Amino acid sequence: MTLNKHIHIVGIGGTLRKPSTSLLALQAALSAAEASGAITTLLDLRTLNLPMYNPEVDYQDYSGNVHQFIKTVRQADGLLISTAAYHGSLAGVTKNALDLLDFLPRRDGESYLHNVPVGLIATAGGDQAAVNTISVLVQIVHSLRGTALPLAVPVHNAKSAFSQDGRITDTKVAVRLNKLGQLIVETAGRFGTKPAGVG
Ligand SMILES: Cc1cc2nc3c(=O)[nH]c(=O)nc-3n(C[C@H](O)[C@H](O)[C@H](O)COP(=O)(O)O)c2cc1C
């Protein structure tokens, strides 16, 4: 779709586990976003290896990977966040990355993820926690002044939703991730342009 040509969708996700089901799910949604005409960037938290957020440390004193992380998120027209259910909530590596978004610039009363739509994905070992993980992510996105999409993808029994070689074997999950990828591009297009100086 020509209309969506310049939409930039950034995916933040995966755990430190390899292979990570939440990373596989994120990659599927990003592929769908690309098929809808967006350009995409994957921020794989395992390879990014971000340090712990520390409010005592100034932004300029963090390493280059934190700067790259913040710069890439600033350029996003839409975000996809994918994590794993850990003890009924979200994986610490994801929470830490989201805490680092405190370094996103604030201007004119517009904070953090203002005007940025966010699609959410969570994988879980059981058949309950993924929904709660999504709910927690919605709260976090709202705290960051982002807009959570009305469609999210909780993946229950994640082990049986993916094959050993990383393919999605659960058709419902594949369809939903595909829809999410399309929706984030469509919504980001409706949200319009980034503020001046961002990009
Ligand atoms: C520390 C830890 C805590 C977990 N807690 C839960 C949980 O509360 N509920 C659940 O359904 N699965 C739980 N799981 C299982 C993971 O959610 C599941 O394996 C998920 O697919 C992992 O995602 P990943 O492959 O991206 O690492 C837990 C796994 C770990 C390692």
CSV table of C-alpha atoms and ligand atoms in Angstrom, one decimal:
chain,number,residue,atom,x,y,z
A,1,MET,CA,0.0,0.0,0.0
A,2,THR,CA,1.6,3.2,-1.2
A,3,LEU,CA,-0.1,5.3,1.6
A,4,ASN,CA,1.9,3.5,4.3
A,5,LYS,CA,5.3,3.7,2.6
A,6,HIS,CA,7.0,5.9,5.1
A,7,ILE,CA,5.4,4.6,8.3
A,8,HIS,CA,8.2,3.3,10.6
A,9,ILE,CA,7.2,0.5,13.0
A,10,VAL,CA,9.6,-0.4,15.8
A,11,GLY,CA,9.4,-3.7,17.6
A,12,ILE,CA,10.8,-4.0,21.2
A,13,GLY,CA,10.9,-7.5,22.5
A,14,GLY,CA,12.1,-10.9,23.2
A,15,THR,CA,13.5,-12.3,26.4
A,16,LEU,CA,17.1,-13.4,27.1
A,17,ARG,CA,16.0,-17.0,26.3
A,18,LYS,CA,17.0,-18.4,22.9
A,19,PRO,CA,14.8,-19.2,21.1
A,20,SER,CA,12.4,-16.7,22.6
A,21,THR,CA,8.7,-17.2,21.7
A,22,SER,CA,8.0,-13.6,22.4
A,23,LEU,CA,10.6,-12.6,19.9
A,24,LEU,CA,9.2,-15.1,17.3
A,25,ALA,CA,5.8,-13.6,17.8
A,26,LEU,CA,7.1,-10.1,17.5
A,27,GLN,CA,9.0,-11.0,14.2
A,28,ALA,CA,5.7,-12.3,12.8
A,29,ALA,CA,3.8,-9.1,13.6
A,30,LEU,CA,6.7,-7.0,12.2
A,31,SER,CA,6.6,-9.0,9.0
A,32,ALA,CA,2.9,-8.3,8.7
A,33,ALA,CA,3.6,-4.6,9.2
A,34,GLU,CA,6.2,-4.7,6.4
A,35,ALA,CA,3.7,-6.5,4.2
A,36,SER,CA,1.4,-3.6,4.8
A,37,GLY,CA,4.0,-1.2,3.5
A,38,ALA,CA,5.8,0.0,6.6
A,39,ILE,CA,9.5,0.0,7.2
A,40,THR,CA,10.3,-1.9,10.4
A,41,THR,CA,13.1,-2.1,13.0
A,42,LEU,CA,13.5,-4.9,15.5
A,43,LEU,CA,15.0,-4.0,18.9
A,44,ASP,CA,15.9,-7.5,20.2
A,45,LEU,CA,16.5,-7.1,23.9
A,46,ARG,CA,18.8,-10.1,24.1
A,47,THR,CA,21.2,-8.7,21.5
A,48,LEU,CA,20.8,-5.1,22.7
A,49,ASN,CA,21.9,-6.0,26.2
A,50,LEU,CA,20.7,-2.8,27.8
A,51,PRO,CA,22.0,-1.9,31.3
A,52,MET,CA,19.7,-1.5,34.3
A,53,TYR,CA,17.9,1.8,34.4
A,54,ASN,CA,19.4,3.9,37.2
A,55,PRO,CA,17.8,7.2,38.0
A,56,GLU,CA,21.2,8.4,39.5
A,57,VAL,CA,22.9,8.1,36.1
A,58,ASP,CA,22.6,10.9,33.5
A,59,TYR,CA,21.5,9.9,30.0
A,60,GLN,CA,24.9,11.0,28.5
A,61,ASP,CA,26.7,8.6,30.9
A,62,TYR,CA,24.9,5.5,29.5
A,63,SER,CA,26.5,3.4,26.9
A,64,GLY,CA,25.8,3.7,23.1
A,65,ASN,CA,23.3,0.9,23.0
A,66,VAL,CA,21.0,3.0,25.3
A,67,HIS,CA,21.3,6.0,23.0
A,68,GLN,CA,20.6,3.8,20.0
A,69,PHE,CA,17.6,2.4,21.7
A,70,ILE,CA,16.1,5.8,22.6
A,71,LYS,CA,17.0,7.2,19.2
A,72,THR,CA,15.2,4.4,17.4
A,73,VAL,CA,12.1,4.6,19.6
A,74,ARG,CA,12.0,8.4,18.9
A,75,GLN,CA,11.8,7.7,15.2
A,76,ALA,CA,8.9,5.3,15.5
A,77,ASP,CA,5.5,6.1,14.2
A,78,GLY,CA,4.2,3.0,16.0
A,79,LEU,CA,5.5,0.5,18.4
A,80,LEU,CA,5.1,-3.2,18.9
A,81,ILE,CA,6.0,-4.5,22.3
A,82,SER,CA,6.3,-8.2,23.0
A,83,THR,CA,7.2,-9.9,26.3
A,84,ALA,CA,6.8,-13.1,28.2
A,85,ALA,CA,4.6,-13.7,31.3
A,86,TYR,CA,6.9,-13.9,34.3
A,87,HIS,CA,5.2,-14.7,37.6
A,88,GLY,CA,1.9,-13.3,36.4
A,89,SER,CA,3.4,-10.1,35.1
A,90,LEU,CA,6.1,-9.2,32.5
A,91,ALA,CA,9.7,-10.2,32.0
A,92,GLY,CA,12.2,-8.0,33.9
A,93,VAL,CA,14.2,-7.3,30.7
A,94,THR,CA,11.2,-5.8,29.1
A,95,LYS,CA,10.3,-3.7,32.2
A,96,ASN,CA,13.8,-2.4,32.3
A,97,ALA,CA,13.7,-1.4,28.7
A,98,LEU,CA,10.4,0.4,29.2
A,99,ASP,CA,11.9,2.2,32.3
A,100,LEU,CA,14.7,3.4,30.1
A,101,LEU,CA,12.1,5.2,28.0
A,102,ASP,CA,12.1,7.7,30.8
A,103,PHE,CA,14.9,9.2,28.6
A,104,LEU,CA,12.5,10.0,25.8
A,105,PRO,CA,12.3,13.8,25.5
A,106,ARG,CA,9.4,15.7,26.9
A,107,ARG,CA,8.3,19.0,25.4
A,108,ASP,CA,5.3,21.3,25.6
A,109,GLY,CA,3.5,19.0,28.0
A,110,GLU,CA,3.7,16.2,25.5
A,111,SER,CA,5.5,13.3,27.2
A,112,TYR,CA,7.3,10.1,26.2
A,113,LEU,CA,5.0,8.2,23.7
A,114,HIS,CA,2.5,10.9,23.1
A,115,ASN,CA,0.8,10.3,19.7
A,116,VAL,CA,2.4,6.9,19.4
A,117,PRO,CA,0.1,3.8,19.0
A,118,VAL,CA,1.4,0.6,20.6
A,119,GLY,CA,0.5,-3.0,19.8
A,120,LEU,CA,1.0,-5.5,22.5
A,121,ILE,CA,2.0,-9.2,22.5
A,122,ALA,CA,2.6,-11.6,25.4
A,123,THR,CA,3.6,-15.3,25.4
A,124,ALA,CA,3.0,-17.5,28.4
A,125,GLY,CA,3.6,-21.1,29.5
A,126,GLY,CA,0.1,-21.5,30.8
A,127,ASP,CA,-3.3,-20.5,29.7
A,128,GLN,CA,-4.0,-17.5,32.0
A,129,ALA,CA,-1.0,-15.2,32.6
A,130,ALA,CA,-0.7,-13.8,29.1
A,131,VAL,CA,-3.9,-11.8,29.5
A,132,ASN,CA,-2.7,-10.3,32.7
A,133,THR,CA,0.7,-9.5,31.1
A,134,ILE,CA,-1.1,-7.6,28.4
A,135,SER,CA,-3.2,-5.7,31.0
A,136,VAL,CA,0.0,-4.7,32.8
A,137,LEU,CA,1.6,-3.6,29.5
A,138,VAL,CA,-1.5,-1.5,28.8
A,139,GLN,CA,-1.0,0.3,32.1
A,140,ILE,CA,2.6,0.9,31.3
A,141,VAL,CA,1.9,2.3,27.9
A,142,HIS,CA,-0.7,4.6,29.3
A,143,SER,CA,1.8,5.8,31.9
A,144,LEU,CA,4.1,6.6,29.1
A,145,ARG,CA,1.2,8.5,27.4
A,146,GLY,CA,1.1,6.1,24.5
A,147,THR,CA,-2.1,4.7,23.0
A,148,ALA,CA,-2.5,0.9,23.3
A,149,LEU,CA,-4.3,-0.7,20.3
A,150,PRO,CA,-7.6,-2.3,21.1
A,151,LEU,CA,-6.3,-5.6,19.6
A,152,ALA,CA,-3.6,-7.4,21.5
A,153,VAL,CA,-2.1,-10.9,21.1
A,154,PRO,CA,-1.9,-13.0,24.3
A,155,VAL,CA,-0.3,-16.3,23.3
A,156,HIS,CA,-1.3,-19.1,25.7
A,157,ASN,CA,0.7,-22.4,26.0
A,158,ALA,CA,3.4,-20.8,24.0
A,159,LYS,CA,5.5,-24.0,23.7
A,160,SER,CA,2.8,-25.6,21.5
A,161,ALA,CA,2.1,-22.5,19.5
A,162,PHE,CA,5.6,-22.6,17.9
A,163,SER,CA,7.5,-25.4,16.2
A,164,GLN,CA,11.1,-26.4,17.1
A,165,ASP,CA,12.4,-24.4,14.1
A,166,GLY,CA,10.5,-21.3,15.2
A,167,ARG,CA,7.4,-21.4,12.9
A,168,ILE,CA,4.0,-20.5,14.3
A,169,THR,CA,1.9,-23.7,14.4
A,170,ASP,CA,-1.2,-22.2,16.0
A,171,THR,CA,-3.3,-20.8,13.2
A,172,LYS,CA,-5.3,-18.5,15.5
A,173,VAL,CA,-2.1,-17.0,16.8
A,174,ALA,CA,-0.7,-16.5,13.3
A,175,VAL,CA,-3.9,-14.8,12.1
A,176,ARG,CA,-4.0,-12.5,15.2
A,177,LEU,CA,-0.3,-11.5,14.9
A,178,ASN,CA,-0.9,-10.7,11.2
A,179,LYS,CA,-3.9,-8.5,12.1
A,180,LEU,CA,-1.9,-6.7,14.7
A,181,GLY,CA,0.9,-6.0,12.2
A,182,GLN,CA,-1.7,-4.5,9.8
A,183,LEU,CA,-3.5,-2.6,12.5
A,184,ILE,CA,-0.4,-0.9,13.9
A,185,VAL,CA,0.5,0.4,10.4
A,186,GLU,CA,-3.0,1.6,9.7
A,187,THR,CA,-3.3,3.3,13.1
A,188,ALA,CA,0.2,4.9,12.9
A,189,GLY,CA,-0.9,6.3,9.5
A,190,ARG,CA,-4.0,7.9,11.1
A,191,PHE,CA,-2.0,9.3,14.0
A,192,GLY,CA,-0.1,11.5,11.5
A,193,THR,CA,3.3,13.1,11.6
A,194,LYS,CA,6.0,13.2,14.3
A,195,PRO,CA,6.7,16.5,16.1
A,196,ALA,CA,9.3,18.8,14.5
A,197,GLY,CA,12.9,17.8,15.3
A,198,VAL,CA,12.1,14.1,15.9
A,199,GLY,CA,13.5,11.5,13.5
B,1,LIG,C1,10.9,-16.7,35.6
B,1,LIG,C2,9.7,-17.2,34.8
B,1,LIG,C3,8.4,-17.0,35.3
B,1,LIG,C4,7.3,-17.4,34.5
B,1,LIG,N1,6.1,-17.2,35.0
B,1,LIG,C5,5.0,-17.6,34.3
B,1,LIG,C6,3.7,-17.4,34.8
B,1,LIG,O1,3.5,-16.8,35.8
B,1,LIG,N2,2.7,-17.8,34.0
B,1,LIG,C7,2.9,-18.5,32.9
B,1,LIG,O2,1.9,-18.9,32.2
B,1,LIG,N3,4.1,-18.8,32.4
B,1,LIG,C8,5.2,-18.3,33.1
B,1,LIG,N4,6.4,-18.6,32.6
B,1,LIG,C9,6.6,-19.2,31.3
B,1,LIG,C10,6.9,-18.2,30.2
B,1,LIG,O3,5.9,-17.2,30.2
B,1,LIG,C11,6.9,-18.9,28.8
B,1,LIG,O4,7.9,-19.9,28.8
B,1,LIG,C12,7.1,-17.9,27.7
B,1,LIG,O5,6.8,-18.5,26.5
B,1,LIG,C13,8.6,-17.5,27.7
B,1,LIG,O6,8.7,-16.5,26.6
B,1,LIG,P1,10.1,-16.5,25.9
B,1,LIG,O7,10.2,-17.8,25.1
B,1,LIG,O8,10.0,-15.3,25.0
B,1,LIG,O9,11.2,-16.4,26.9
B,1,LIG,C14,7.5,-18.2,33.3
B,1,LIG,C15,8.9,-18.4,32.9
B,1,LIG,C16,9.9,-17.9,33.6
B,1,LIG,C17,11.3,-18.2,33.1
